[in-house]
Every structure is written in C-alpha cells, then in structure tokens.
Amino acid sequence: MQVFKIPDSIKKDSKYTFCPGCDHGIAVRLVAELLDEMNLTEKTICATSIGCSVFLYDFLNIDCIEAPHGRAVAEATGVKRARPDNFVFTYQGDGDFASIGLAESMHGALRGEKITAICINNTTYGMTGGQMGPTTILGQKTTTSPMGRFVDTYGYPIHIAEQIALCDGTAFSARVALDTVSHINQAKKALRKAFQVQLDGLGYGFVEFLATCPTNWKMTPEDAHERVRNEMIKTYPLGVFKDVTSD
Amino acid sequence: MPHIVIDKNRCKSCYICLNTCPKGLIKKSSETSRLGDYLVEFEDKNNECIGCAMCATRCPDMAIVEVHK
C-alpha cells in the first residue's frame, strides 16, 4: 500500500529551486497535500509575495497573482471579495508579511477578511542575503547586525502570530515549526484549520511557520533545525493563539 | 514489502533523511550529483523498513517520491 506520493497539486516534473535543506519545500508540500485532501485545487487563487516564498507559483497547479512587496493580503482581499466562491490564500515570508506588509497583514485581520495567510518565519531576509528583519531574534548575527541583534539599537522581535490573534476579525492564528516529524504533523493540522475557517466563512486564518534558512544562517540543515529547537522556539513559542471554533 | 523510492534528480544532498530514518536504512551513496555532492540511497537487506514515511515527511525536496507500507 502506497502511503506517500507527490501531491497532485504539485506541477508534474517541477523541481524545487530552494536551497538544500530549506523548509520552504516542506511548507509548500503541506499546502499542496491539503489542497488535494480538501479538494480545493481547482478553485484556489494564491496571492504571492516577494522573496524566496514567491517560487511557490512555479510548483503548484493553481492560479496565482503576484503582489507588490508585502501587499499579498491586500490583493487577496480584492480577489476574495470579487470571487467569494474561490479559495484564496497568501504565502509570504516574514519580511514580506511582518515588516514591509505589516499594515496590510494586520488590517486584513482587523477587517476579518475571509482569507488564509501563511507566513514563513526564518528570522532573516533570505533572498537578498540574510539581512536583519523584524523577526530576527535577540543576539542573532545577520549581515546587517554582524555583532548580533541588541535591544538598545534594534528593538525587540515581533511576535506576529500573537499580534494577529489579538485582532477581532481573526478566526484562527497559530505558530508551528517544521523541525521534526511531530511538529510537521502539527503544522499540517493547524494549516487545515486555517483553511477550514475560510471555507466556513468565519474570518481570517493565519499560520506562522518557524522555518530554517541554512544558507544565510551558515549552518548545515540539521544544525539549522537544532537552532529552531534550541533558540527560535524559546523566543517564539508554538501553539494556537486563537481559534473561534473552540471558544 | 515496505520500501521507499528516491528520485536522485530531486535530491540536493541535505542529508536530513540520514538522521530521520529510525532504522538507519538511508545512507550516503558513492554516486554524486552534477554538483559533486554525494547522493543518498536506500538499502534494506534485512527487510527492516516499516513504511513509516518519516523520511518523506522531513525531506524538503520531495526526493523521496514514494513510500510503500
């Protein structure tokens, strides 16, 4: 009995162009698996971002619309309001969602837009060379904080899943990780819920994935996953911060 | 019989699967990719694989394209 195969929502013969060990590959696969399992592929429209996350539209058999940097939630809002029968989600990195697009991301949640937003948080600007972002954790060295991120100069990292959960229009907000098999299974469960709240018309669904960037962290993929376990999860605790279906 | 299928064209030699298989059935191959990195191979002489799919779950490149139980 076959228990695993490449999801049908993945384009035939497409190959990931992410760096070796990059967790984007797992996140995209989870999206594809859920689109298959929830029978959404044919009616899905994705608003894509700028950054490594943008490559998603090279791999998925769905319609995508490219947004200016950080504006994916704003575009998804327009798409969903114009075509409410379609399933609409955004797939963004932390720089796109929580820095450049913070206003759009938050106001989408405040308006209670019936879309699903996905943020891949690797604590750095991956595509442009590993600069410090708002999610860079304290003490982390990046190309623009070579001595580490210090509070006095750079302030505190943003806890985006908790912030989104505070918005009244949010139906579901969770933070998950992709470092172990059990965390990946929990991530899929959370993403399914974030998809379902949109289908049920309950409001804004959001999932933040803690992910690795081995290239810019200058680590092997397994060392990068160790860092997720030992450092990132301490700063960004995993969990469901809002779920209107369980209230 | 439980087994996995590895697509060597998708593998980027990140070696996450090596540490993931609880039976240690995936190891570095002597074959290299076009970039010169050692690929991985599945070897199960004693039929130890149970088709848990943990390797496929963690593979970031879907290089483990099939898991049979």
XYZ file of C-alpha atoms in Angstrom:
316
model
C 0.000 0.000 0.000
C 1.373 3.386 -1.023
C 1.331 5.763 1.965
C 3.187 8.705 0.435
C 3.333 10.231 -3.025
C 3.989 13.659 -4.504
C 0.709 15.598 -4.173
C -1.358 16.015 -7.356
C -1.366 19.791 -6.795
C 2.389 19.844 -7.451
C 3.209 20.531 -11.104
C 4.483 17.465 -12.913
C 8.250 17.449 -13.407
C 8.694 20.648 -11.402
C 11.723 20.702 -9.130
C 12.159 22.926 -6.133
C 14.674 25.722 -6.648
C 15.070 26.369 -2.912
C 18.488 25.921 -1.285
C 19.333 22.441 0.088
C 17.566 21.839 3.401
C 15.261 24.869 3.114
C 11.985 24.377 4.989
C 10.017 26.213 2.296
C 9.910 22.867 0.494
C 8.072 21.228 3.377
C 5.636 24.127 3.758
C 4.782 24.115 0.045
C 4.244 20.350 0.181
C 1.885 20.700 3.158
C -0.117 23.314 1.240
C -0.282 21.002 -1.780
C -1.320 17.997 0.312
C -4.156 19.959 1.916
C -5.340 21.358 -1.410
C -5.566 17.741 -2.601
C -7.211 16.394 0.546
C -9.739 19.233 0.807
C -10.419 19.136 -2.948
C -9.586 22.829 -3.379
C -7.031 22.834 -6.194
C -9.441 23.810 -8.962
C -10.887 26.807 -7.140
C -7.772 28.141 -5.415
C -6.132 31.504 -6.074
C -2.895 32.373 -4.302
C -1.603 35.893 -3.763
C 2.163 35.530 -3.792
C 4.883 37.671 -2.318
C 8.402 38.887 -2.889
C 11.245 36.788 -1.536
C 12.019 33.069 -1.657
C 8.344 32.334 -0.949
C 7.408 33.653 -4.382
C 8.709 30.477 -6.028
C 5.528 28.733 -4.874
C 3.813 29.522 -8.161
C 6.453 27.565 -10.042
C 5.475 24.397 -8.192
C 1.705 24.419 -7.627
C -1.045 23.716 -10.143
C -3.122 26.696 -9.034
C -3.815 30.234 -10.200
C -1.565 32.855 -8.634
C -1.497 36.616 -8.633
C 1.735 38.451 -7.897
C 1.541 41.200 -5.316
C 3.941 44.106 -4.756
C 6.223 43.529 -1.790
C 4.140 42.958 1.351
C 0.783 43.567 -0.297
C -0.357 39.955 -0.705
C -3.114 40.227 1.911
C -4.428 43.402 0.240
C -4.534 41.634 -3.134
C -6.076 38.532 -1.611
C -8.767 40.777 -0.104
C -9.676 42.082 -3.560
C -9.647 38.610 -5.109
C -11.805 37.112 -2.352
C -14.340 39.963 -2.425
C -14.610 39.790 -6.210
C -14.754 35.988 -6.292
C -16.109 34.839 -2.912
C -16.586 31.275 -4.131
C -12.874 30.837 -4.688
C -10.454 29.662 -2.029
C -7.852 32.405 -1.534
C -4.621 32.255 0.408
C -1.348 34.159 0.652
C 2.102 32.617 1.014
C 4.668 35.077 2.358
C 7.968 35.254 4.176
C 8.439 37.085 7.467
C 9.999 40.124 5.808
C 7.057 40.360 3.428
C 4.298 39.651 5.955
C 5.617 41.149 9.187
C 7.800 44.037 8.022
C 7.059 45.566 4.643
C 3.480 44.305 4.623
C 2.662 44.599 8.322
C -0.073 47.179 7.761
C -1.786 45.103 5.086
C -1.422 41.897 7.094
C -2.829 43.399 10.300
C -5.659 45.319 8.684
C -6.704 42.230 6.750
C -7.101 40.528 10.123
C -8.856 43.538 11.648
C -11.350 43.590 8.777
C -11.901 39.880 9.211
C -11.207 39.104 5.571
C -12.177 35.546 4.786
C -8.775 34.529 3.506
C -5.920 32.376 4.781
C -2.481 33.934 5.297
C 0.690 31.876 5.620
C 3.913 33.401 6.930
C 7.206 31.502 6.730
C 9.378 32.935 9.507
C 13.088 32.188 9.093
C 14.163 35.284 11.085
C 16.001 36.846 8.156
C 15.632 38.267 4.672
C 16.691 35.112 2.860
C 16.600 36.012 -0.826
C 18.530 39.269 -0.501
C 21.412 37.865 1.526
C 20.435 37.398 5.155
C 19.752 40.900 6.442
C 18.139 41.553 9.830
C 14.353 41.605 9.784
C 11.742 42.427 12.410
C 11.620 38.745 13.364
C 15.386 38.373 13.849
C 15.808 37.084 17.382
C 17.908 38.827 20.034
C 21.598 38.040 19.709
C 21.262 36.672 16.164
C 24.032 37.704 13.803
C 22.991 38.773 10.315
C 24.720 40.657 7.534
C 23.275 43.924 8.840
C 23.711 43.092 12.532
C 27.149 41.435 12.465
C 27.555 41.794 16.237
C 24.105 40.379 16.880
C 20.694 41.972 17.380
C 20.693 44.148 20.501
C 17.637 45.741 22.075
C 19.196 49.177 22.562
C 19.866 49.607 18.872
C 17.426 47.328 17.110
C 14.497 46.811 19.483
C 12.587 43.603 20.083
C 11.451 40.927 17.612
C 7.787 40.893 16.616
C 5.536 38.032 17.703
C 3.279 38.082 14.710
C 1.019 35.098 15.497
C 0.115 36.611 18.881
C -0.464 40.036 17.305
C -2.765 38.608 14.638
C -4.640 36.671 17.331
C -5.462 39.977 19.083
C -7.377 41.211 16.024
C -11.133 40.769 16.364
C -11.539 39.601 12.766
C -9.141 36.692 13.205
C -10.760 33.261 13.312
C -7.594 31.217 13.695
C -3.975 32.059 14.484
C -1.217 29.583 15.259
C 2.546 29.195 15.252
C 4.058 25.900 14.163
C 7.522 24.561 13.326
C 8.964 22.230 10.702
C 11.985 20.829 12.522
C 10.664 17.392 13.493
C 8.137 14.888 12.174
C 5.729 15.579 15.037
C 5.992 19.341 14.523
C 5.377 18.893 10.788
C 2.255 16.843 11.541
C 1.052 19.543 13.975
C 1.776 22.171 11.322
C -0.417 20.361 8.822
C -3.222 20.132 11.367
C -3.013 23.878 12.074
C -2.929 24.728 8.379
C -6.005 22.574 7.774
C -7.832 24.582 10.449
C -6.699 27.878 8.913
C -8.062 26.682 5.545
C -11.299 25.427 7.098
C -12.186 28.710 8.861
C -12.103 30.409 5.475
C -14.324 27.747 3.927
C -16.751 28.146 6.841
C -16.748 31.933 6.418
C -15.564 32.539 9.962
C -12.822 35.063 9.234
C -9.085 35.436 8.834
C -6.992 32.283 9.152
C -3.291 32.626 9.893
C -0.395 30.229 10.389
C 3.212 31.233 11.123
C 5.761 28.541 10.267
C 9.128 28.639 12.059
C 11.496 27.634 9.290
C 15.201 27.350 8.587
C 17.448 29.300 6.241
C 20.615 27.158 6.323
C 22.345 29.222 3.626
C 22.098 32.574 5.397
C 22.434 31.105 8.865
C 25.622 29.447 7.568
C 24.640 26.098 9.068
C 24.029 22.571 7.861
C 20.305 21.748 7.502
C 20.309 19.596 10.650
C 22.207 22.224 12.676
C 19.656 24.755 11.475
C 16.850 22.536 12.794
C 18.705 22.314 16.113
C 18.704 26.105 16.206
C 14.943 26.128 15.645
C 14.542 23.796 18.632
C 17.061 25.470 20.938
C 16.668 29.157 20.104
C 13.713 30.015 17.907
C 11.013 28.121 19.797
C 12.187 29.737 23.042
C 11.623 33.176 21.517
C 8.579 32.172 19.507
C 6.596 29.562 21.473
C 4.488 27.187 19.412
C 0.752 26.986 19.859
C -2.713 28.051 18.792
C -3.314 31.635 19.931
C -6.854 31.999 18.663
C -9.413 29.504 17.425
C -13.006 30.694 17.281
C -14.214 27.155 16.599
C -13.084 26.034 20.061
C -14.272 29.109 22.020
C 7.095 -5.159 1.111
C 7.628 -1.739 2.768
C 10.099 0.393 0.874
C 10.779 3.913 -0.368
C 11.643 5.279 -3.823
C 14.241 8.048 -4.062
C 14.345 10.340 -7.091
C 18.028 11.220 -7.359
C 17.254 14.108 -9.684
C 15.333 15.829 -6.883
C 17.853 15.139 -4.106
C 20.000 18.109 -3.038
C 22.171 16.162 -0.563
C 20.914 17.949 2.565
C 21.141 14.589 4.412
C 18.167 15.285 6.684
C 16.841 11.808 5.834
C 20.011 10.128 7.147
C 19.238 11.208 10.698
C 15.497 10.741 10.337
C 15.160 7.042 9.435
C 14.770 5.249 12.788
C 16.318 2.115 11.278
C 19.246 3.887 9.603
C 18.329 2.481 6.201
C 19.254 5.595 4.226
C 22.928 6.338 3.723
C 25.261 8.331 1.539
C 25.744 6.850 -1.902
C 29.011 6.690 -3.800
C 27.150 8.340 -6.660
C 27.394 12.124 -6.878
C 25.069 14.803 -8.154
C 26.022 17.072 -11.041
C 27.328 19.490 -8.393
C 29.629 16.834 -6.965
C 27.703 16.150 -3.750
C 27.169 12.583 -2.611
C 23.582 11.482 -3.145
C 21.681 9.164 -0.796
C 20.499 5.611 -1.275
C 18.076 3.254 0.431
C 19.404 -0.147 1.445
C 17.224 -2.610 3.346
C 18.921 -6.029 3.292
C 17.044 -7.323 6.334
C 13.580 -6.006 5.415
C 13.560 -3.594 8.333
C 11.626 -0.773 6.670
C 8.093 -0.424 8.044
C 6.978 2.372 5.707
C 6.651 4.968 8.474
C 7.197 7.770 5.907
C 9.146 9.887 8.401
C 11.876 10.349 5.793
C 9.382 11.602 3.210
C 7.733 13.862 5.782
C 11.014 15.629 6.537
C 12.543 15.624 3.037
C 12.359 19.293 1.965
C 12.665 18.468 -1.724
C 10.199 15.601 -2.119
C 13.140 13.494 -3.299
C 11.561 10.543 -1.522
C 8.766 10.323 -4.055
C 7.051 7.149 -2.879
C 6.645 5.270 0.397
C 5.041 1.847 0.431
C 3.839 0.072 3.543
